[in-house]
mmCIF file with all atom_site columns, C-alpha atoms in Angstrom:
data_model
loop_
_atom_site.group_PDB
_atom_site.id
_atom_site.type_symbol
_atom_site.label_atom_id
_atom_site.label_alt_id
_atom_site.label_comp_id
_atom_site.label_asym_id
_atom_site.label_entity_id
_atom_site.label_seq_id
_atom_site.pdbx_PDB_ins_code
_atom_site.Cartn_x
_atom_site.Cartn_y
_atom_site.Cartn_z
_atom_site.occupancy
_atom_site.B_iso_or_equiv
_atom_site.pdbx_formal_charge
_atom_site.auth_seq_id
_atom_site.auth_comp_id
_atom_site.auth_asym_id
_atom_site.auth_atom_id
_atom_site.pdbx_PDB_model_num
ATOM 1   C CA . MET F 1 1   ? 0.000   0.000  0.000   1.00 47.00 ? 1   MET F CA 1
ATOM 2   C CA . THR F 1 2   ? 1.504   3.318  -1.048  1.00 50.00 ? 2   THR F CA 1
ATOM 3   C CA . LYS F 1 3   ? 0.800   6.567  0.664   1.00 53.00 ? 3   LYS F CA 1
ATOM 4   C CA . ASP F 1 4   ? 0.127   8.367  -2.662  1.00 53.00 ? 4   ASP F CA 1
ATOM 5   C CA . LYS F 1 5   ? -3.004  6.285  -3.148  1.00 50.00 ? 5   LYS F CA 1
ATOM 6   C CA . TYR F 1 6   ? -4.669  7.911  -0.163  1.00 52.00 ? 6   TYR F CA 1
ATOM 7   C CA . THR F 1 7   ? -3.896  11.597 -0.494  1.00 57.00 ? 7   THR F CA 1
ATOM 8   C CA . LEU F 1 8   ? -6.305  14.302 0.585   1.00 58.00 ? 8   LEU F CA 1
ATOM 9   C CA . ALA F 1 9   ? -7.397  14.841 -3.034  1.00 58.00 ? 9   ALA F CA 1
ATOM 10  C CA . ILE F 1 10  ? -9.161  11.456 -3.174  1.00 56.00 ? 10  ILE F CA 1
ATOM 11  C CA . PRO F 1 11  ? -12.366 12.508 -1.377  1.00 55.00 ? 11  PRO F CA 1
ATOM 12  C CA . LEU F 1 12  ? -12.458 15.846 -3.197  1.00 56.00 ? 12  LEU F CA 1
ATOM 13  C CA . LEU F 1 13  ? -12.101 14.308 -6.657  1.00 60.00 ? 13  LEU F CA 1
ATOM 14  C CA . GLY F 1 14  ? -14.316 11.324 -5.909  1.00 59.00 ? 14  GLY F CA 1
ATOM 15  C CA . ILE F 1 15  ? -11.663 8.819  -6.987  1.00 59.00 ? 15  ILE F CA 1
ATOM 16  C CA . TYR F 1 16  ? -11.629 5.916  -4.576  1.00 57.00 ? 16  TYR F CA 1
ATOM 17  C CA . PRO F 1 17  ? -9.297  2.887  -4.786  1.00 57.00 ? 17  PRO F CA 1
ATOM 18  C CA . LYS F 1 18  ? -10.735 -0.629 -4.363  1.00 58.00 ? 18  LYS F CA 1
ATOM 19  C CA . ASP F 1 19  ? -9.440  -1.023 -0.819  1.00 57.00 ? 19  ASP F CA 1
ATOM 20  C CA . TYR F 1 20  ? -10.474 2.474  0.252   1.00 54.00 ? 20  TYR F CA 1
ATOM 21  C CA . LYS F 1 21  ? -12.490 1.259  3.251   1.00 56.00 ? 21  LYS F CA 1
ATOM 22  C CA . LEU F 1 22  ? -9.257  -0.022 4.796   1.00 52.00 ? 22  LEU F CA 1
ATOM 23  C CA . CYS F 1 23  ? -7.774  3.449  4.876   1.00 51.00 ? 23  CYS F CA 1
ATOM 24  C CA . TYR F 1 24  ? -10.898 5.537  5.377   1.00 53.00 ? 24  TYR F CA 1
ATOM 25  C CA . TYR F 1 25  ? -10.183 8.410  7.717   1.00 53.00 ? 25  TYR F CA 1
ATOM 26  C CA . LYS F 1 26  ? -13.164 10.435 8.815   1.00 53.00 ? 26  LYS F CA 1
ATOM 27  C CA . ASP F 1 27  ? -11.048 13.438 9.750   1.00 54.00 ? 27  ASP F CA 1
ATOM 28  C CA . THR F 1 28  ? -9.413  13.502 6.318   1.00 54.00 ? 28  THR F CA 1
ATOM 29  C CA . CYS F 1 29  ? -12.776 13.608 4.550   1.00 60.00 ? 29  CYS F CA 1
ATOM 30  C CA . THR F 1 30  ? -14.078 16.239 6.952   1.00 65.00 ? 30  THR F CA 1
ATOM 31  C CA . CYS F 1 31  ? -11.033 18.447 6.377   1.00 66.00 ? 31  CYS F CA 1
ATOM 32  C CA . MET F 1 32  ? -11.332 18.098 2.610   1.00 67.00 ? 32  MET F CA 1
ATOM 33  C CA . PHE F 1 33  ? -15.050 18.818 2.729   1.00 68.00 ? 33  PHE F CA 1
ATOM 34  C CA . ILE F 1 34  ? -14.449 21.974 4.752   1.00 70.00 ? 34  ILE F CA 1
ATOM 35  C CA . ALA F 1 35  ? -11.640 23.016 2.385   1.00 71.00 ? 35  ALA F CA 1
ATOM 36  C CA . ALA F 1 36  ? -13.886 22.465 -0.632  1.00 72.00 ? 36  ALA F CA 1
ATOM 37  C CA . LEU F 1 37  ? -16.715 24.481 0.945   1.00 70.00 ? 37  LEU F CA 1
ATOM 38  C CA . PHE F 1 38  ? -14.285 27.271 1.821   1.00 71.00 ? 38  PHE F CA 1
ATOM 39  C CA . THR F 1 39  ? -13.006 27.386 -1.774  1.00 74.00 ? 39  THR F CA 1
ATOM 40  C CA . ILE F 1 40  ? -16.537 27.491 -3.154  1.00 73.00 ? 40  ILE F CA 1
ATOM 41  C CA . ALA F 1 41  ? -17.566 30.197 -0.681  1.00 71.00 ? 41  ALA F CA 1
ATOM 42  C CA . LYS F 1 42  ? -14.546 32.358 -1.574  1.00 72.00 ? 42  LYS F CA 1
ATOM 43  C CA . THR F 1 43  ? -15.311 32.300 -5.284  1.00 75.00 ? 43  THR F CA 1
ATOM 44  C CA . TRP F 1 44  ? -19.098 32.506 -4.982  1.00 74.00 ? 44  TRP F CA 1
ATOM 45  C CA . ASN F 1 45  ? -20.511 35.740 -6.400  1.00 72.00 ? 45  ASN F CA 1
ATOM 46  C CA . GLN F 1 46  ? -23.525 36.795 -4.426  1.00 68.00 ? 46  GLN F CA 1
ATOM 47  C CA . PRO F 1 47  ? -26.082 38.717 -6.472  1.00 71.00 ? 47  PRO F CA 1
ATOM 48  C CA . LYS F 1 48  ? -26.433 42.325 -5.442  1.00 76.00 ? 48  LYS F CA 1
ATOM 49  C CA . CYS F 1 49  ? -29.790 43.482 -4.245  1.00 79.00 ? 49  CYS F CA 1
ATOM 50  C CA . PRO F 1 50  ? -31.164 46.114 -6.648  1.00 76.00 ? 50  PRO F CA 1
ATOM 51  C CA . SER F 1 51  ? -31.510 49.644 -5.344  1.00 82.00 ? 51  SER F CA 1
ATOM 52  C CA . VAL F 1 52  ? -34.875 51.239 -4.622  1.00 79.00 ? 52  VAL F CA 1
ATOM 53  C CA . THR F 1 53  ? -34.527 53.314 -7.786  1.00 80.00 ? 53  THR F CA 1
ATOM 54  C CA . ASP F 1 54  ? -33.965 50.177 -9.876  1.00 83.00 ? 54  ASP F CA 1
ATOM 55  C CA . TRP F 1 55  ? -37.075 48.548 -8.396  1.00 84.00 ? 55  TRP F CA 1
ATOM 56  C CA . ILE F 1 56  ? -39.111 51.684 -9.055  1.00 82.00 ? 56  ILE F CA 1
ATOM 57  C CA . LYS F 1 57  ? -37.917 51.796 -12.678 1.00 83.00 ? 57  LYS F CA 1
ATOM 58  C CA . LYS F 1 58  ? -38.989 48.167 -13.134 1.00 85.00 ? 58  LYS F CA 1
ATOM 59  C CA . MET F 1 59  ? -42.367 48.831 -11.530 1.00 83.00 ? 59  MET F CA 1
ATOM 60  C CA . TRP F 1 60  ? -42.811 51.912 -13.710 1.00 83.00 ? 60  TRP F CA 1
ATOM 61  C CA . HIS F 1 61  ? -42.076 49.864 -16.821 1.00 86.00 ? 61  HIS F CA 1
ATOM 62  C CA . ILE F 1 62  ? -44.718 47.299 -15.812 1.00 85.00 ? 62  ILE F CA 1
ATOM 63  C CA . TYR F 1 63  ? -47.133 50.134 -15.012 1.00 83.00 ? 63  TYR F CA 1
ATOM 64  C CA . THR F 1 64  ? -46.585 51.758 -18.424 1.00 84.00 ? 64  THR F CA 1
ATOM 65  C CA . MET F 1 65  ? -47.011 48.482 -20.311 1.00 86.00 ? 65  MET F CA 1
ATOM 66  C CA . GLU F 1 66  ? -50.236 47.726 -18.440 1.00 84.00 ? 66  GLU F CA 1
ATOM 67  C CA . TYR F 1 67  ? -51.447 51.272 -19.125 1.00 85.00 ? 67  TYR F CA 1
ATOM 68  C CA . TYR F 1 68  ? -51.071 50.858 -22.884 1.00 85.00 ? 68  TYR F CA 1
ATOM 69  C CA . ALA F 1 69  ? -52.572 47.351 -22.761 1.00 86.00 ? 69  ALA F CA 1
ATOM 70  C CA . ALA F 1 70  ? -55.600 48.730 -20.864 1.00 85.00 ? 70  ALA F CA 1
ATOM 71  C CA . ILE F 1 71  ? -56.031 51.510 -23.435 1.00 85.00 ? 71  ILE F CA 1
ATOM 72  C CA . LYS F 1 72  ? -55.822 48.988 -26.277 1.00 88.00 ? 72  LYS F CA 1
ATOM 73  C CA . LYS F 1 73  ? -58.353 46.612 -24.642 1.00 87.00 ? 73  LYS F CA 1
ATOM 74  C CA . ASP F 1 74  ? -60.604 49.503 -23.577 1.00 87.00 ? 74  ASP F CA 1
ATOM 75  C CA . GLU F 1 75  ? -60.336 48.434 -19.910 1.00 83.00 ? 75  GLU F CA 1
ATOM 76  C CA . PHE F 1 76  ? -59.022 51.677 -18.470 1.00 80.00 ? 76  PHE F CA 1
ATOM 77  C CA . ALA F 1 77  ? -61.340 51.643 -15.432 1.00 82.00 ? 77  ALA F CA 1
ATOM 78  C CA . SER F 1 78  ? -59.906 48.383 -14.085 1.00 80.00 ? 78  SER F CA 1
ATOM 79  C CA . PHE F 1 79  ? -56.379 49.676 -14.703 1.00 78.00 ? 79  PHE F CA 1
ATOM 80  C CA . VAL F 1 80  ? -57.092 52.842 -12.717 1.00 81.00 ? 80  VAL F CA 1
ATOM 81  C CA . GLY F 1 81  ? -58.517 50.809 -9.838  1.00 80.00 ? 81  GLY F CA 1
ATOM 82  C CA . THR F 1 82  ? -55.413 48.646 -9.685  1.00 78.00 ? 82  THR F CA 1
ATOM 83  C CA . TRP F 1 83  ? -52.702 51.271 -10.122 1.00 78.00 ? 83  TRP F CA 1
ATOM 84  C CA . MET F 1 84  ? -54.057 54.535 -8.665  1.00 77.00 ? 84  MET F CA 1
ATOM 85  C CA . HIS F 1 85  ? -52.488 54.176 -5.217  1.00 77.00 ? 85  HIS F CA 1
ATOM 86  C CA . LEU F 1 86  ? -49.329 52.488 -6.502  1.00 78.00 ? 86  LEU F CA 1
ATOM 87  C CA . GLU F 1 87  ? -48.712 55.301 -8.972  1.00 79.00 ? 87  GLU F CA 1
ATOM 88  C CA . THR F 1 88  ? -48.781 57.846 -6.152  1.00 78.00 ? 88  THR F CA 1
ATOM 89  C CA . ILE F 1 89  ? -46.363 55.778 -4.058  1.00 78.00 ? 89  ILE F CA 1
ATOM 90  C CA . ILE F 1 90  ? -43.972 55.190 -6.965  1.00 78.00 ? 90  ILE F CA 1
ATOM 91  C CA . LEU F 1 91  ? -43.869 58.870 -7.925  1.00 76.00 ? 91  LEU F CA 1
ATOM 92  C CA . SER F 1 92  ? -43.433 59.992 -4.302  1.00 79.00 ? 92  SER F CA 1
ATOM 93  C CA . LYS F 1 93  ? -40.262 57.903 -3.934  1.00 76.00 ? 93  LYS F CA 1
ATOM 94  C CA . LEU F 1 94  ? -38.476 59.648 -6.808  1.00 75.00 ? 94  LEU F CA 1
ATOM 95  C CA . SER F 1 95  ? -36.904 63.083 -6.893  1.00 77.00 ? 95  SER F CA 1
ATOM 96  C CA . GLN F 1 96  ? -38.065 65.596 -9.503  1.00 76.00 ? 96  GLN F CA 1
ATOM 97  C CA . GLU F 1 97  ? -34.735 65.150 -11.309 1.00 77.00 ? 97  GLU F CA 1
ATOM 98  C CA . GLU F 1 98  ? -35.264 61.374 -11.617 1.00 75.00 ? 98  GLU F CA 1
ATOM 99  C CA . LYS F 1 99  ? -38.846 61.867 -12.791 1.00 74.00 ? 99  LYS F CA 1
ATOM 100 C CA . THR F 1 100 ? -37.649 64.236 -15.524 1.00 76.00 ? 100 THR F CA 1
ATOM 101 C CA . LYS F 1 101 ? -34.671 62.079 -16.477 1.00 75.00 ? 101 LYS F CA 1
ATOM 102 C CA . HIS F 1 102 ? -36.752 58.911 -16.896 1.00 66.00 ? 102 HIS F CA 1
ATOM 103 C CA . ARG F 1 103 ? -39.866 60.739 -18.200 1.00 70.00 ? 103 ARG F CA 1
ATOM 104 C CA . MET F 1 104 ? -42.031 59.483 -15.358 1.00 72.00 ? 104 MET F CA 1
ATOM 105 C CA . PHE F 1 105 ? -45.315 61.352 -15.039 1.00 69.00 ? 105 PHE F CA 1
ATOM 106 C CA . SER F 1 106 ? -48.759 60.396 -13.846 1.00 74.00 ? 106 SER F CA 1
ATOM 107 C CA . LEU F 1 107 ? -50.721 58.531 -16.496 1.00 71.00 ? 107 LEU F CA 1
ATOM 108 C CA . ILE F 1 108 ? -53.881 58.464 -14.366 1.00 72.00 ? 108 ILE F CA 1
ATOM 109 C CA . GLY F 1 109 ? -54.071 61.713 -12.413 1.00 67.00 ? 109 GLY F CA 1
ATOM 110 C CA . GLY F 1 110 ? -52.321 64.023 -14.842 1.00 58.00 ? 110 GLY F CA 1
ATOM 111 C CA . ASN F 1 111 ? -49.945 65.475 -12.194 1.00 53.00 ? 111 ASN F CA 1
#
């Protein structure tokens, strides 16, 4: 039995010799598992949470698309009922500069 057969890379790579059970060391596998998890965690790119402005832009896009769909289907009353309060909230969260920059104005109230 050579020592090279049972290096720490065996559990990580998933390559096991025929007589592996004879040399199975729980601590070795645990150490390699922890090392593998540490390596994965170091290289893992966590997604960034979008900013409030990004969320508002997305909501405004959905709002605009639903507005034009409601106009096309002649269902404006149901659109107004759904979006009236949300429109006010969305517009209140933005500065006047952002509203002008992204051409965000009230489609329901005319403000």
